[in-house]
CSV table of C-alpha atoms in Angstrom, one decimal:
chain,number,residue,atom,x,y,z
C,12,MET,CA,0.0,0.0,0.0
C,13,ALA,CA,2.9,2.4,0.8
C,14,THR,CA,3.9,2.3,-2.9
C,15,THR,CA,0.5,3.8,-4.0
C,16,ASP,CA,1.0,7.4,-5.0
C,17,VAL,CA,-1.6,9.9,-3.6
C,18,LEU,CA,-1.6,13.6,-4.3
C,19,VAL,CA,-2.7,16.3,-1.8
C,20,LEU,CA,-3.3,19.7,-3.4
C,21,ARG,CA,-3.7,21.8,-0.3
C,22,GLN,CA,-2.6,21.0,3.3
C,23,MET,CA,-5.3,19.1,5.2
C,24,GLN,CA,-5.8,18.4,8.9
C,25,PRO,CA,-2.8,17.0,10.7
C,26,GLU,CA,-4.7,13.8,11.5
C,27,VAL,CA,-5.6,13.3,7.8
C,28,MET,CA,-2.0,13.9,6.6
C,29,GLU,CA,-0.7,11.5,9.3
C,30,ALA,CA,-3.2,8.8,8.2
C,31,LEU,CA,-2.4,9.3,4.6
C,32,ASP,CA,1.4,9.1,5.2
C,33,GLY,CA,0.9,5.9,7.1
C,34,ARG,CA,-0.7,4.1,4.2
C,35,PHE,CA,0.4,5.8,1.0
C,36,ARG,CA,3.3,7.6,-0.7
C,37,VAL,CA,2.0,11.1,-0.4
C,38,HIS,CA,2.9,14.0,-2.7
C,39,ARG,CA,2.2,17.5,-1.6
C,40,LEU,CA,1.5,20.0,-4.4
C,41,TYR,CA,1.4,22.9,-1.9
C,42,GLU,CA,5.1,22.4,-1.1
C,43,ALA,CA,6.2,22.5,-4.7
C,44,SER,CA,8.1,25.6,-5.9
C,45,ASP,CA,7.7,24.7,-9.5
C,46,ARG,CA,4.3,23.2,-10.2
C,47,ASP,CA,4.9,22.3,-13.8
C,48,ALA,CA,8.1,20.4,-12.9
C,49,PHE,CA,6.2,18.8,-10.0
C,50,PHE,CA,3.4,17.5,-12.3
C,51,ALA,CA,5.9,16.4,-14.9
C,52,GLU,CA,7.7,14.3,-12.3
C,53,VAL,CA,5.0,12.8,-10.2
C,54,GLY,CA,1.8,13.3,-12.3
C,55,PRO,CA,2.1,10.0,-14.3
C,56,HIS,CA,2.4,8.1,-11.0
C,57,ILE,CA,-0.6,9.5,-9.1
C,58,LEU,CA,-3.5,7.0,-8.6
C,59,GLY,CA,-5.4,8.8,-5.8
C,60,LEU,CA,-6.3,12.4,-5.0
C,61,ALA,CA,-7.2,13.8,-1.5
C,62,VAL,CA,-9.0,17.1,-1.8
C,63,GLY,CA,-9.7,19.7,0.8
C,64,ALA,CA,-13.0,21.4,1.0
C,65,GLN,CA,-13.9,23.6,-2.0
C,66,THR,CA,-10.7,22.9,-3.8
C,67,PRO,CA,-11.1,23.2,-7.6
C,68,VAL,CA,-10.6,19.9,-9.6
C,69,ASP,CA,-11.2,20.1,-13.3
C,70,ALA,CA,-10.3,18.5,-16.6
C,71,ALA,CA,-7.0,20.4,-16.8
C,72,LEU,CA,-5.9,18.7,-13.6
C,73,TYR,CA,-7.1,15.3,-14.8
C,74,ASP,CA,-5.0,15.7,-17.9
C,75,ARG,CA,-1.9,16.1,-15.6
C,76,LEU,CA,-2.8,12.9,-13.7
C,77,PRO,CA,-3.3,10.3,-16.5
C,78,ARG,CA,-3.5,7.3,-14.1
C,79,LEU,CA,-5.8,8.9,-11.6
C,80,GLU,CA,-8.5,6.4,-10.3
C,81,ILE,CA,-10.2,8.2,-7.4
C,82,VAL,CA,-10.8,11.7,-6.0
C,83,SER,CA,-11.6,11.6,-2.2
C,84,ASN,CA,-13.2,14.9,-1.2
C,85,PHE,CA,-13.4,16.4,2.2
C,86,GLY,CA,-17.0,17.6,2.5
C,87,VAL,CA,-20.4,16.6,1.4
C,88,GLY,CA,-20.5,19.4,-1.2
C,89,TYR,CA,-18.4,18.8,-4.3
C,90,ASP,CA,-19.5,21.5,-6.7
C,91,THR,CA,-15.8,22.6,-7.2
C,92,ILE,CA,-15.0,19.1,-8.6
C,93,ASP,CA,-15.9,18.3,-12.2
C,94,ALA,CA,-17.5,15.0,-11.2
C,95,GLU,CA,-19.2,14.5,-14.6
C,96,GLU,CA,-15.8,14.8,-16.4
C,97,ALA,CA,-14.4,12.4,-13.8
C,98,GLY,CA,-17.1,9.9,-14.7
C,99,ARG,CA,-16.4,10.2,-18.4
C,100,ARG,CA,-12.8,9.3,-17.6
C,101,GLY,CA,-13.6,6.4,-15.3
C,102,ILE,CA,-12.5,8.3,-12.2
C,103,VAL,CA,-14.5,7.8,-9.0
C,104,VAL,CA,-15.3,10.8,-6.9
C,105,THR,CA,-16.2,10.4,-3.2
C,106,ASN,CA,-17.5,12.8,-0.6
C,107,THR,CA,-18.2,12.7,3.2
C,108,PRO,CA,-22.0,12.5,3.7
C,109,ASP,CA,-23.8,11.5,6.9
C,110,VAL,CA,-20.9,12.2,9.2
C,111,LEU,CA,-21.6,15.9,9.1
C,112,THR,CA,-25.4,15.9,8.7
C,113,ASP,CA,-26.3,16.4,12.4
C,114,GLU,CA,-23.6,19.0,13.0
C,115,VAL,CA,-24.8,21.1,10.1
C,116,ALA,CA,-28.4,20.7,11.0
C,117,ASP,CA,-27.7,21.7,14.6
C,118,LEU,CA,-25.9,24.8,13.3
C,119,ALA,CA,-28.8,25.6,11.0
C,120,LEU,CA,-31.2,25.6,13.9
C,121,GLY,CA,-28.8,27.7,16.0
C,122,LEU,CA,-28.5,30.2,13.2
C,123,LEU,CA,-32.2,30.4,12.7
C,124,LEU,CA,-32.8,31.1,16.4
C,125,SER,CA,-29.9,33.6,16.5
C,126,THR,CA,-31.4,35.4,13.6
C,127,VAL,CA,-35.0,35.4,14.7
C,128,ARG,CA,-34.2,36.3,18.4
C,129,GLN,CA,-31.2,38.6,17.5
C,130,ILE,CA,-29.0,36.7,19.9
C,131,PRO,CA,-25.6,38.1,18.7
C,132,GLN,CA,-27.0,41.6,18.6
C,133,ALA,CA,-28.4,41.3,22.2
C,134,ASP,CA,-24.9,40.0,23.3
C,135,ARG,CA,-23.3,43.0,21.7
C,136,TYR,CA,-25.8,45.3,23.4
C,137,LEU,CA,-25.0,43.9,26.9
C,138,ARG,CA,-21.3,44.0,26.3
C,139,ALA,CA,-21.6,47.7,25.2
C,140,GLY,CA,-23.1,48.5,28.6
C,141,LYS,CA,-26.4,49.6,27.2
C,142,TRP,CA,-28.7,47.3,29.3
C,143,PRO,CA,-28.7,49.6,32.5
C,144,THR,CA,-29.9,52.4,30.2
C,145,LYS,CA,-32.9,50.5,28.8
C,146,PRO,CA,-33.9,46.9,28.0
C,147,TYR,CA,-33.0,45.4,24.7
C,148,PRO,CA,-35.8,46.0,22.1
C,149,LEU,CA,-38.4,43.2,21.6
C,150,THR,CA,-37.6,40.8,18.7
C,151,THR,CA,-39.6,38.7,16.3
C,152,THR,CA,-40.4,35.1,17.2
C,153,LEU,CA,-40.4,31.6,15.8
C,154,ARG,CA,-43.9,31.1,16.9
C,155,GLU,CA,-46.5,30.5,14.1
C,156,ARG,CA,-43.8,30.7,11.5
C,157,ARG,CA,-43.8,28.7,8.3
C,158,VAL,CA,-40.4,27.3,7.3
C,159,GLY,CA,-39.6,26.4,3.7
C,160,ILE,CA,-36.7,24.0,3.1
C,161,LEU,CA,-34.9,24.4,-0.2
C,162,GLY,CA,-33.3,20.9,-0.7
C,163,LEU,CA,-34.8,18.1,1.4
C,164,GLY,CA,-31.7,15.8,1.2
C,165,ARG,CA,-29.9,14.3,4.2
C,166,ILE,CA,-29.3,17.6,5.9
C,167,GLY,CA,-32.7,19.0,4.9
C,168,HIS,CA,-34.3,16.0,6.5
C,169,ALA,CA,-32.3,16.4,9.7
C,170,ILE,CA,-33.2,20.1,9.9
C,171,ALA,CA,-36.9,19.2,9.3
C,172,ARG,CA,-36.9,16.7,12.2
C,173,ARG,CA,-35.5,19.3,14.5
C,174,LEU,CA,-38.0,21.9,13.4
C,175,GLU,CA,-40.8,19.5,14.3
C,176,GLY,CA,-39.9,20.1,17.9
C,177,PHE,CA,-40.6,23.8,17.5
C,178,ASP,CA,-44.1,23.3,16.3
C,179,VAL,CA,-43.7,25.3,13.0
C,180,ALA,CA,-45.3,24.5,9.7
C,181,ILE,CA,-42.7,22.8,7.4
C,182,HIS,CA,-42.7,23.2,3.6
C,183,TYR,CA,-40.2,22.0,1.0
C,184,HIS,CA,-39.1,22.3,-2.6
C,185,GLY,CA,-36.9,20.0,-4.5
C,186,ARG,CA,-36.7,18.1,-7.8
C,187,SER,CA,-39.6,15.9,-6.9
C,188,ARG,CA,-42.2,15.2,-4.2
C,189,GLN,CA,-41.1,12.8,-1.4
C,190,THR,CA,-44.0,10.6,-0.6
C,191,GLU,CA,-42.5,9.4,2.7
C,192,VAL,CA,-42.8,12.8,4.4
C,193,ALA,CA,-45.9,14.7,5.4
C,194,TYR,CA,-44.4,18.2,4.9
C,195,THR,CA,-46.1,20.5,2.3
C,196,TYR,CA,-44.5,20.2,-1.1
C,197,HIS,CA,-44.2,23.0,-3.7
C,198,ALA,CA,-43.3,22.4,-7.3
C,199,THR,CA,-41.5,25.7,-7.7
C,200,LEU,CA,-39.2,27.7,-5.4
C,201,LEU,CA,-41.2,30.9,-6.0
C,202,GLU,CA,-44.5,29.1,-5.0
C,203,MET,CA,-42.9,28.0,-1.8
C,204,ALA,CA,-41.5,31.4,-1.0
C,205,GLN,CA,-45.0,32.8,-1.4
C,206,ALA,CA,-46.3,30.3,1.2
C,207,VAL,CA,-43.6,30.7,3.9
C,208,ASP,CA,-41.8,33.4,5.9
C,209,VAL,CA,-38.5,31.5,6.6
C,210,LEU,CA,-36.5,30.1,3.7
C,211,MET,CA,-33.9,27.5,4.8
C,212,VAL,CA,-31.4,27.0,2.0
C,213,VAL,CA,-29.8,23.5,2.0
C,214,ALA,CA,-29.6,23.0,-1.8
C,215,PRO,CA,-26.3,21.8,-3.3
C,216,GLY,CA,-24.1,24.3,-5.1
C,217,GLY,CA,-23.1,24.1,-8.8
C,218,PRO,CA,-24.2,25.6,-12.1
C,219,SER,CA,-27.8,24.5,-11.8
C,220,THR,CA,-28.4,26.3,-8.6
C,221,VAL,CA,-26.5,29.6,-9.0
C,222,GLY,CA,-28.6,32.5,-8.0
C,223,ILE,CA,-31.9,30.6,-7.8
C,224,VAL,CA,-32.8,32.5,-4.6
C,225,ASP,CA,-33.2,35.8,-6.6
C,226,ALA,CA,-35.0,39.1,-6.1
C,227,ALA,CA,-38.4,37.6,-7.0
C,228,VAL,CA,-38.0,34.8,-4.4
C,229,LEU,CA,-36.9,37.3,-1.7
C,230,SER,CA,-39.8,39.6,-2.5
C,231,ALA,CA,-42.2,36.7,-2.2
C,232,LEU,CA,-41.0,36.0,1.3
C,233,GLY,CA,-42.3,39.4,2.4
C,234,PRO,CA,-41.2,42.0,4.9
C,235,ASP,CA,-41.3,39.5,7.8
C,236,GLY,CA,-39.2,37.0,5.8
C,237,ILE,CA,-36.0,35.5,7.0
C,238,VAL,CA,-33.4,33.7,4.9
C,239,ILE,CA,-31.0,31.1,6.4
C,240,ASN,CA,-28.2,29.6,4.2
C,241,VAL,CA,-26.0,26.7,5.3
C,242,ALA,CA,-25.5,25.3,1.8
C,243,ARG,CA,-23.4,27.3,-0.7
C,244,GLY,CA,-23.3,31.1,-1.0
C,245,THR,CA,-23.7,30.8,-4.8
C,246,VAL,CA,-27.3,29.6,-4.4
C,247,ILE,CA,-28.4,33.1,-3.4
C,248,ASP,CA,-28.1,36.1,-5.6
C,249,GLU,CA,-25.9,38.0,-3.1
C,250,ALA,CA,-26.5,41.5,-4.6
C,251,ALA,CA,-30.3,40.9,-4.5
C,252,LEU,CA,-30.1,39.7,-0.9
C,253,ILE,CA,-28.1,42.8,0.2
C,254,GLU,CA,-30.7,45.1,-1.5
C,255,ALA,CA,-33.6,43.2,0.1
C,256,LEU,CA,-32.0,43.5,3.5
C,257,GLN,CA,-31.2,47.2,3.1
C,258,SER,CA,-34.7,48.1,1.7
C,259,GLY,CA,-36.7,46.1,4.2
C,260,THR,CA,-38.0,43.7,1.5
C,261,ILE,CA,-37.2,41.0,4.0
C,262,ARG,CA,-36.6,41.2,7.7
C,263,SER,CA,-33.2,39.5,8.1
C,264,ALA,CA,-30.8,36.7,7.1
C,265,GLY,CA,-28.6,34.2,8.8
C,266,LEU,CA,-25.7,33.2,6.6
C,267,ASP,CA,-22.9,30.6,7.1
C,268,VAL,CA,-21.8,30.7,3.5
C,269,PHE,CA,-21.0,33.4,0.9
C,270,ALA,CA,-20.5,33.7,-2.8
C,271,LYS,CA,-16.8,34.4,-2.8
C,272,GLU,CA,-15.5,33.0,0.5
C,273,PRO,CA,-13.7,34.0,2.6
C,274,LEU,CA,-14.5,37.5,1.2
C,275,VAL,CA,-17.8,38.9,2.4
C,276,PRO,CA,-19.2,42.1,0.9
C,277,GLN,CA,-18.7,45.1,3.2
C,278,ALA,CA,-22.3,46.1,2.5
C,279,LEU,CA,-23.5,42.8,4.0
C,280,ILE,CA,-21.2,43.2,7.0
C,281,GLU,CA,-22.7,46.6,7.7
C,282,ILE,CA,-26.2,45.2,8.0
C,283,ASP,CA,-26.4,44.8,11.7
C,284,HIS,CA,-29.7,42.9,11.8
C,285,ALA,CA,-28.1,40.0,9.8
C,286,VAL,CA,-26.2,37.2,11.5
C,287,LEU,CA,-23.0,36.2,9.7
C,288,LEU,CA,-20.8,33.1,10.4
C,289,PRO,CA,-17.5,32.1,8.8
C,290,HIS,CA,-18.7,28.8,7.2
C,291,VAL,CA,-18.6,26.8,10.4
C,292,GLY,CA,-21.5,24.4,9.7
C,293,SER,CA,-19.4,21.3,10.2
C,294,ALA,CA,-16.6,22.9,12.1
C,295,SER,CA,-16.5,20.9,15.4
C,296,VAL,CA,-13.5,18.8,16.3
C,297,HIS,CA,-15.6,15.7,16.4
C,298,THR,CA,-17.2,16.1,13.0
C,299,ARG,CA,-14.1,17.4,11.2
C,300,ARG,CA,-12.2,14.3,12.5
C,301,ALA,CA,-15.0,12.0,11.2
C,302,MET,CA,-14.9,13.7,7.8
C,303,GLY,CA,-11.1,13.4,7.7
C,304,ARG,CA,-11.3,9.7,8.5
C,305,LEU,CA,-13.8,9.1,5.7
C,306,VAL,CA,-11.5,10.8,3.2
C,307,VAL,CA,-8.7,8.4,4.1
C,308,ASP,CA,-11.0,5.4,4.4
C,309,ASN,CA,-12.4,5.9,0.9
C,310,LEU,CA,-8.9,5.8,-0.4
C,311,ILE,CA,-7.9,2.8,1.7
C,312,SER,CA,-11.0,0.9,0.7
C,313,TRP,CA,-10.5,1.7,-3.0
C,314,PHE,CA,-6.9,0.6,-3.1
C,315,ASP,CA,-7.6,-2.5,-1.0
C,316,GLY,CA,-9.9,-3.6,-3.8
C,317,HIS,CA,-13.2,-3.1,-1.9
C,318,GLY,CA,-14.5,-0.1,-3.9
C,319,PRO,CA,-15.3,3.4,-2.7
C,320,LEU,CA,-17.4,3.8,0.5
C,321,THR,CA,-19.3,6.9,-0.5
C,322,PRO,CA,-19.2,7.5,-4.3
C,323,VAL,CA,-21.1,10.5,-5.6
C,324,ALA,CA,-24.0,10.2,-8.0
C,325,GLU,CA,-22.0,11.3,-11.1
C,326,THR,CA,-19.5,8.4,-10.6
C,327,PRO,CA,-21.6,5.4,-9.5
C,328,TRP,CA,-19.6,2.2,-8.8
C,329,SER,CA,-20.5,-1.4,-8.5
C,330,PRO,CA,-18.2,-4.4,-8.2
C,331,ARG,CA,-17.2,-5.9,-11.5
């Protein structure tokens, strides 16, 4: 196994690097002073690729790795990886589903409560010494709200289960109706936005979802509307969101992701009634360790001849 060549594009967690070094011959692109020379020397030998979150992997990279068999991605989202092209070339792509589902769902509910009840703003108010002067202003509530989930996949389901405990109406929109759930289905996103006042964005990133939460959807939510995004920043038209927040078209937003991370528009930062987090949905020690283990385990399983553990839809795999 130690003779199997694996490439790491960007430095990953120490535990991941240690585990990879223990099983493979690891090549580190991020340490190369001359990338062209690096690829010319090791590219023809690389069989596996370990990819950090949101690291671009495209056809040009595949061309430099002619013997590549598997791309093991750190994260459930893989929109920065050209998985369709990988499939055409017979390359398997894996991700890390399930192990981060509960963590992200917990964070989504925390972000929703923080946004509705203005928890960060109230904290800043107290720290600024304003409480002795007058009580913090009354906030809106989660009571009697209608929550629409955009993307009822693993994480969407976990969020919905948690929302049931808050006794709110749950709606959803996705590619098709899911007969096993009792939540209200909407065939279009706009139709759902018209029926709810909280939009929980959990849809995957990628070309098909860029900007689908647009000005029309935001307007449909109404002046008491709240947007929560724990998916990808690209799913929301960020300029339209900023305008909607500034103009009062919607009440507020709670965002863990942004269009051009880690850059966040200054106009968004200046909107005090929005709650902004630095993409920490899965960022607990427990969950990140589990994700890292799955990255390594996918590679080990593949090169041990047992196939990938969690292949993505674009690169399905079955034993020959």
